[in-house]
Amino acid sequence: MLTAKAARLARRELGRRLPRRGGVPWPWAILGGLFWLGIALWLGASLWRMPKGHLLSGPWGWCLLGGLGAGMVFFSLCPLRPLYVFGHELTHWLAAKATFHRTGAFRLGLSRGSVEIEGSSGLVALAPYVCPLYLLLLGGVLAFLSLLPLSFPPWLPLLGAVALGLCLAYHWVLTAMALLRGQKDLEVWGRALSATFILAGNLAVLLAALALASPRPALLWEIPWALLQQAARLLLAHLG
């Protein structure tokens, strides 16, 4: 017979599961999939509407593409998996803390890891497939440096663009490898809904990386909002 304390501990351990399986009810899965597919189409259209030649209008674009291409090749051959495992599980942990979930043991290995999260959610489970931790850290450093009233050598922004390309490539290559191996994280929302969410999130990451590397980031940030305003005007004209 379990004591009251042992029963509480048993319930606590049963609640520390990542991910929770079973997906979401199919009506919500369809609505959610359509929503994230719409976000993906909006972001894809924004990238398509980027001024032709803007990416290659200066050395920053070549540096970003060079880092991205070199990273895709290098990380495909040498994935640095322990570094990815650390970033993956840390992203789970940070997402859990940001959404007020209790966390437990944090375990890391050379090829896999785990973090105990009580009552996990789809956002927590899918966060590592959307949020490139190392790209976000680098982007934060570059954004902070750009605010300092200092003069930097002209090669430093170009080096930052190369590093952004490398971080983006690392996220994409290792995420693709993880998904190809099969991930139970996708079962929290179901694979179809999770796929649309991951697609939309990574298009947002690409747009953010381009804006960070660009000498005119405001130009890229304005495109999605201009598309929304245009769609709203067309909708109002149609309803009127």
mmCIF file of C-alpha atoms in Angstrom:
data_model
loop_
_atom_site.group_PDB
_atom_site.id
_atom_site.type_symbol
_atom_site.label_atom_id
_atom_site.label_comp_id
_atom_site.label_asym_id
_atom_site.label_seq_id
_atom_site.Cartn_x
_atom_site.Cartn_y
_atom_site.Cartn_z
ATOM 1 C CA MET A 1 0.000 0.000 0.000
ATOM 2 C CA LEU A 2 1.350 3.400 -0.999
ATOM 3 C CA THR A 3 1.798 6.070 1.594
ATOM 4 C CA ALA A 4 0.375 9.510 0.862
ATOM 5 C CA LYS A 5 3.873 10.864 0.161
ATOM 6 C CA ALA A 6 4.695 8.001 -2.200
ATOM 7 C CA ALA A 7 1.418 8.547 -4.051
ATOM 8 C CA ARG A 8 2.198 12.226 -4.523
ATOM 9 C CA LEU A 9 5.650 11.383 -5.844
ATOM 10 C CA ALA A 10 4.166 8.832 -8.242
ATOM 11 C CA ARG A 11 1.687 11.373 -9.604
ATOM 12 C CA ARG A 12 4.483 13.912 -9.959
ATOM 13 C CA GLU A 13 6.645 11.510 -11.935
ATOM 14 C CA LEU A 14 3.726 10.575 -14.179
ATOM 15 C CA GLY A 15 3.201 14.261 -14.932
ATOM 16 C CA ARG A 16 6.815 14.782 -16.017
ATOM 17 C CA ARG A 17 6.487 13.620 -19.559
ATOM 18 C CA LEU A 18 7.785 15.184 -22.735
ATOM 19 C CA PRO A 19 5.915 14.961 -24.942
ATOM 20 C CA ARG A 20 2.342 14.072 -24.098
ATOM 21 C CA ARG A 21 1.054 11.751 -26.805
ATOM 22 C CA GLY A 22 -2.233 11.561 -28.624
ATOM 23 C CA GLY A 23 -2.370 14.739 -30.716
ATOM 24 C CA VAL A 24 -5.289 17.175 -30.640
ATOM 25 C CA PRO A 25 -8.912 16.611 -31.726
ATOM 26 C CA TRP A 26 -9.155 16.566 -35.509
ATOM 27 C CA PRO A 27 -11.324 19.734 -35.873
ATOM 28 C CA TRP A 28 -8.719 21.734 -33.962
ATOM 29 C CA ALA A 29 -5.919 20.039 -35.909
ATOM 30 C CA ILE A 30 -7.512 21.093 -39.205
ATOM 31 C CA LEU A 31 -8.117 24.665 -38.046
ATOM 32 C CA GLY A 32 -4.643 24.934 -36.569
ATOM 33 C CA GLY A 33 -3.059 23.456 -39.680
ATOM 34 C CA LEU A 34 -4.903 25.947 -41.894
ATOM 35 C CA PHE A 35 -3.862 28.810 -39.614
ATOM 36 C CA TRP A 36 -0.168 27.916 -39.663
ATOM 37 C CA LEU A 37 -0.316 27.163 -43.374
ATOM 38 C CA GLY A 38 -1.729 30.662 -43.886
ATOM 39 C CA ILE A 39 1.111 32.135 -41.819
ATOM 40 C CA ALA A 40 3.608 30.135 -43.895
ATOM 41 C CA LEU A 41 2.085 31.421 -47.152
ATOM 42 C CA TRP A 42 2.166 35.003 -45.828
ATOM 43 C CA LEU A 43 5.839 34.715 -44.862
ATOM 44 C CA GLY A 44 6.690 32.930 -48.109
ATOM 45 C CA ALA A 45 5.004 35.719 -50.080
ATOM 46 C CA SER A 46 6.949 38.271 -48.034
ATOM 47 C CA LEU A 47 10.230 36.584 -48.922
ATOM 48 C CA TRP A 48 9.169 36.427 -52.569
ATOM 49 C CA ARG A 49 8.324 40.139 -52.536
ATOM 50 C CA MET A 50 11.805 41.008 -51.314
ATOM 51 C CA PRO A 51 13.289 43.446 -53.862
ATOM 52 C CA LYS A 52 14.959 41.506 -56.641
ATOM 53 C CA GLY A 53 18.700 41.661 -56.252
ATOM 54 C CA HIS A 54 18.516 42.953 -52.669
ATOM 55 C CA LEU A 55 20.174 39.857 -51.264
ATOM 56 C CA LEU A 56 23.073 40.143 -53.692
ATOM 57 C CA SER A 57 23.208 43.928 -53.751
ATOM 58 C CA GLY A 58 26.221 43.998 -51.454
ATOM 59 C CA PRO A 59 28.850 41.821 -49.847
ATOM 60 C CA TRP A 60 26.588 41.096 -46.856
ATOM 61 C CA GLY A 61 24.356 38.908 -49.023
ATOM 62 C CA TRP A 62 27.242 36.963 -50.485
ATOM 63 C CA CYS A 63 28.661 36.446 -47.000
ATOM 64 C CA LEU A 64 25.310 35.199 -45.672
ATOM 65 C CA LEU A 65 24.854 32.809 -48.599
ATOM 66 C CA GLY A 66 28.472 31.697 -48.349
ATOM 67 C CA GLY A 67 28.081 30.877 -44.657
ATOM 68 C CA LEU A 68 24.775 29.120 -45.343
ATOM 69 C CA GLY A 69 26.170 27.023 -48.191
ATOM 70 C CA ALA A 70 29.377 26.127 -46.386
ATOM 71 C CA GLY A 71 27.414 25.263 -43.262
ATOM 72 C CA MET A 72 25.000 22.996 -45.128
ATOM 73 C CA VAL A 73 27.916 20.982 -46.499
ATOM 74 C CA PHE A 74 30.035 20.956 -43.335
ATOM 75 C CA PHE A 75 27.280 20.110 -40.865
ATOM 76 C CA SER A 76 25.917 17.391 -43.149
ATOM 77 C CA LEU A 77 29.318 15.697 -42.935
ATOM 78 C CA CYS A 78 30.166 16.710 -39.361
ATOM 79 C CA PRO A 79 26.918 17.388 -37.467
ATOM 80 C CA LEU A 80 28.479 18.179 -34.058
ATOM 81 C CA ARG A 81 25.588 16.279 -32.521
ATOM 82 C CA PRO A 82 26.436 16.853 -28.817
ATOM 83 C CA LEU A 83 26.207 20.613 -29.402
ATOM 84 C CA TYR A 84 22.804 20.151 -31.028
ATOM 85 C CA VAL A 85 21.568 17.901 -28.213
ATOM 86 C CA PHE A 86 22.506 20.563 -25.660
ATOM 87 C CA GLY A 87 20.787 23.336 -27.621
ATOM 88 C CA HIS A 88 17.734 21.164 -28.299
ATOM 89 C CA GLU A 89 17.125 20.249 -24.672
ATOM 90 C CA LEU A 90 17.965 23.741 -23.448
ATOM 91 C CA THR A 91 15.350 25.147 -25.842
ATOM 92 C CA HIS A 92 12.786 22.714 -24.408
ATOM 93 C CA TRP A 93 13.737 23.894 -20.926
ATOM 94 C CA LEU A 94 13.596 27.606 -21.793
ATOM 95 C CA ALA A 95 10.240 27.185 -23.548
ATOM 96 C CA ALA A 96 8.899 25.363 -20.483
ATOM 97 C CA LYS A 97 10.072 28.146 -18.179
ATOM 98 C CA ALA A 98 8.607 30.807 -20.476
ATOM 99 C CA THR A 99 5.217 29.071 -20.390
ATOM 100 C CA PHE A 100 5.320 28.464 -16.604
ATOM 101 C CA HIS A 101 5.782 24.689 -16.658
ATOM 102 C CA ARG A 102 7.647 22.994 -13.830
ATOM 103 C CA THR A 103 10.856 21.285 -14.870
ATOM 104 C CA GLY A 104 12.873 18.443 -13.374
ATOM 105 C CA ALA A 105 16.027 16.568 -14.293
ATOM 106 C CA PHE A 106 18.065 17.721 -17.295
ATOM 107 C CA ARG A 107 19.969 14.833 -18.912
ATOM 108 C CA LEU A 108 22.483 15.050 -21.742
ATOM 109 C CA GLY A 109 24.282 12.387 -23.771
ATOM 110 C CA LEU A 110 26.438 12.409 -26.885
ATOM 111 C CA SER A 111 23.536 11.616 -29.207
ATOM 112 C CA ARG A 112 20.369 12.239 -27.171
ATOM 113 C CA GLY A 113 19.077 13.955 -24.082
ATOM 114 C CA SER A 114 15.928 14.647 -22.128
ATOM 115 C CA VAL A 115 14.394 17.159 -19.780
ATOM 116 C CA GLU A 116 11.562 16.423 -17.374
ATOM 117 C CA ILE A 117 8.660 18.831 -17.852
ATOM 118 C CA GLU A 118 5.416 18.640 -15.941
ATOM 119 C CA GLY A 119 2.357 18.981 -18.151
ATOM 120 C CA SER A 120 4.204 19.820 -21.365
ATOM 121 C CA SER A 121 2.496 21.560 -24.294
ATOM 122 C CA GLY A 122 2.895 21.566 -28.053
ATOM 123 C CA LEU A 123 4.774 24.847 -28.010
ATOM 124 C CA VAL A 124 7.297 23.402 -25.565
ATOM 125 C CA ALA A 125 7.643 20.156 -27.509
ATOM 126 C CA LEU A 126 8.155 21.848 -30.893
ATOM 127 C CA ALA A 127 10.236 24.840 -29.786
ATOM 128 C CA PRO A 128 13.652 23.346 -30.760
ATOM 129 C CA TYR A 129 12.458 22.677 -34.321
ATOM 130 C CA VAL A 130 11.526 26.325 -34.802
ATOM 131 C CA CYS A 131 13.778 28.392 -32.517
ATOM 132 C CA PRO A 132 17.452 28.212 -33.549
ATOM 133 C CA LEU A 133 19.056 28.835 -30.162
ATOM 134 C CA TYR A 134 22.543 29.663 -31.434
ATOM 135 C CA LEU A 135 21.209 31.927 -34.183
ATOM 136 C CA LEU A 136 19.110 33.811 -31.633
ATOM 137 C CA LEU A 137 22.091 34.217 -29.314
ATOM 138 C CA LEU A 138 24.278 35.491 -32.147
ATOM 139 C CA GLY A 139 21.520 37.781 -33.397
ATOM 140 C CA GLY A 140 21.164 39.256 -29.916
ATOM 141 C CA VAL A 141 24.892 39.956 -29.740
ATOM 142 C CA LEU A 142 24.906 41.585 -33.187
ATOM 143 C CA ALA A 143 21.846 43.679 -32.360
ATOM 144 C CA PHE A 144 23.467 44.824 -29.105
ATOM 145 C CA LEU A 145 26.706 45.756 -30.891
ATOM 146 C CA SER A 146 24.780 47.753 -33.482
ATOM 147 C CA LEU A 147 23.332 49.923 -30.693
ATOM 148 C CA LEU A 148 26.723 50.838 -29.248
ATOM 149 C CA PRO A 149 28.090 54.272 -30.226
ATOM 150 C CA LEU A 150 31.308 52.732 -31.507
ATOM 151 C CA SER A 151 32.950 52.469 -34.893
ATOM 152 C CA PHE A 152 33.655 48.907 -35.945
ATOM 153 C CA PRO A 153 35.931 47.738 -38.753
ATOM 154 C CA PRO A 154 34.055 47.175 -42.037
ATOM 155 C CA TRP A 155 34.820 43.446 -42.018
ATOM 156 C CA LEU A 156 32.992 42.828 -38.726
ATOM 157 C CA PRO A 157 29.413 43.043 -40.138
ATOM 158 C CA LEU A 158 30.490 40.752 -42.976
ATOM 159 C CA LEU A 159 31.874 38.254 -40.484
ATOM 160 C CA GLY A 160 28.583 38.488 -38.606
ATOM 161 C CA ALA A 161 26.682 37.697 -41.832
ATOM 162 C CA VAL A 162 28.850 34.609 -42.389
ATOM 163 C CA ALA A 163 28.227 33.494 -38.800
ATOM 164 C CA LEU A 164 24.469 33.996 -39.221
ATOM 165 C CA GLY A 165 24.553 31.811 -42.340
ATOM 166 C CA LEU A 166 26.455 29.115 -40.464
ATOM 167 C CA CYS A 167 24.018 29.164 -37.533
ATOM 168 C CA LEU A 168 21.033 28.995 -39.879
ATOM 169 C CA ALA A 169 22.571 26.066 -41.740
ATOM 170 C CA TYR A 170 23.294 24.276 -38.457
ATOM 171 C CA HIS A 171 19.686 24.672 -37.352
ATOM 172 C CA TRP A 172 18.263 23.448 -40.653
ATOM 173 C CA VAL A 173 20.611 20.506 -41.148
ATOM 174 C CA LEU A 174 20.355 19.168 -37.592
ATOM 175 C CA THR A 175 16.596 19.748 -37.463
ATOM 176 C CA ALA A 176 16.180 17.789 -40.703
ATOM 177 C CA MET A 177 18.333 14.969 -39.311
ATOM 178 C CA ALA A 178 16.288 14.860 -36.110
ATOM 179 C CA LEU A 179 12.969 14.786 -37.979
ATOM 180 C CA LEU A 180 14.145 12.068 -40.359
ATOM 181 C CA ARG A 181 14.997 9.870 -37.373
ATOM 182 C CA GLY A 182 11.434 10.292 -36.088
ATOM 183 C CA GLN A 183 10.576 12.455 -33.125
ATOM 184 C CA LYS A 184 7.867 11.799 -30.547
ATOM 185 C CA ASP A 185 7.700 15.557 -29.952
ATOM 186 C CA LEU A 186 5.512 15.825 -33.062
ATOM 187 C CA GLU A 187 2.877 13.576 -31.506
ATOM 188 C CA VAL A 188 1.811 16.233 -28.998
ATOM 189 C CA TRP A 189 -0.116 18.152 -31.672
ATOM 190 C CA GLY A 190 -0.062 15.469 -34.344
ATOM 191 C CA ARG A 191 2.337 15.327 -37.276
ATOM 192 C CA ALA A 192 0.313 17.329 -39.794
ATOM 193 C CA LEU A 193 -0.313 20.286 -37.461
ATOM 194 C CA SER A 194 3.280 20.126 -36.192
ATOM 195 C CA ALA A 195 4.619 20.178 -39.772
ATOM 196 C CA THR A 196 2.752 23.386 -40.668
ATOM 197 C CA PHE A 197 3.876 25.023 -37.423
ATOM 198 C CA ILE A 198 7.516 24.080 -38.060
ATOM 199 C CA LEU A 199 7.306 25.334 -41.667
ATOM 200 C CA ALA A 200 5.850 28.706 -40.628
ATOM 201 C CA GLY A 201 8.364 29.085 -37.804
ATOM 202 C CA ASN A 202 11.365 28.407 -40.002
ATOM 203 C CA LEU A 203 10.185 30.854 -42.659
ATOM 204 C CA ALA A 204 9.986 33.462 -39.901
ATOM 205 C CA VAL A 205 13.533 32.528 -38.847
ATOM 206 C CA LEU A 206 14.763 32.955 -42.438
ATOM 207 C CA LEU A 207 13.146 36.387 -42.698
ATOM 208 C CA ALA A 208 14.700 37.406 -39.373
ATOM 209 C CA ALA A 209 18.158 36.174 -40.429
ATOM 210 C CA LEU A 210 17.957 38.145 -43.677
ATOM 211 C CA ALA A 211 16.882 41.264 -41.782
ATOM 212 C CA LEU A 212 19.700 40.889 -39.241
ATOM 213 C CA ALA A 213 22.327 40.505 -41.946
ATOM 214 C CA SER A 214 20.930 43.265 -44.158
ATOM 215 C CA PRO A 215 22.248 46.824 -43.859
ATOM 216 C CA ARG A 216 18.610 47.930 -44.255
ATOM 217 C CA PRO A 217 16.607 45.600 -41.977
ATOM 218 C CA ALA A 218 13.587 47.909 -41.901
ATOM 219 C CA LEU A 219 13.099 47.297 -45.627
ATOM 220 C CA LEU A 220 12.491 43.585 -45.031
ATOM 221 C CA TRP A 221 10.379 44.030 -41.897
ATOM 222 C CA GLU A 222 8.043 46.375 -43.766
ATOM 223 C CA ILE A 223 7.167 43.816 -46.467
ATOM 224 C CA PRO A 224 4.964 41.482 -44.344
ATOM 225 C CA TRP A 225 2.983 44.388 -42.910
ATOM 226 C CA ALA A 226 2.540 45.921 -46.358
ATOM 227 C CA LEU A 227 1.124 42.604 -47.591
ATOM 228 C CA LEU A 228 -1.294 42.492 -44.653
ATOM 229 C CA GLN A 229 -2.476 46.041 -45.336
ATOM 230 C CA GLN A 230 -2.935 45.201 -49.007
ATOM 231 C CA ALA A 231 -4.939 42.072 -48.151
ATOM 232 C CA ALA A 232 -7.078 44.055 -45.687
ATOM 233 C CA ARG A 233 -7.840 46.710 -48.321
ATOM 234 C CA LEU A 234 -8.814 44.038 -50.861
ATOM 235 C CA LEU A 235 -11.056 42.328 -48.292
ATOM 236 C CA LEU A 236 -12.767 45.586 -47.341
ATOM 237 C CA ALA A 237 -13.251 46.503 -50.997
ATOM 238 C CA HIS A 238 -14.777 43.072 -51.658
ATOM 239 C CA LEU A 239 -17.109 43.314 -48.645
ATOM 240 C CA GLY A 240 -18.079 46.863 -49.538
#
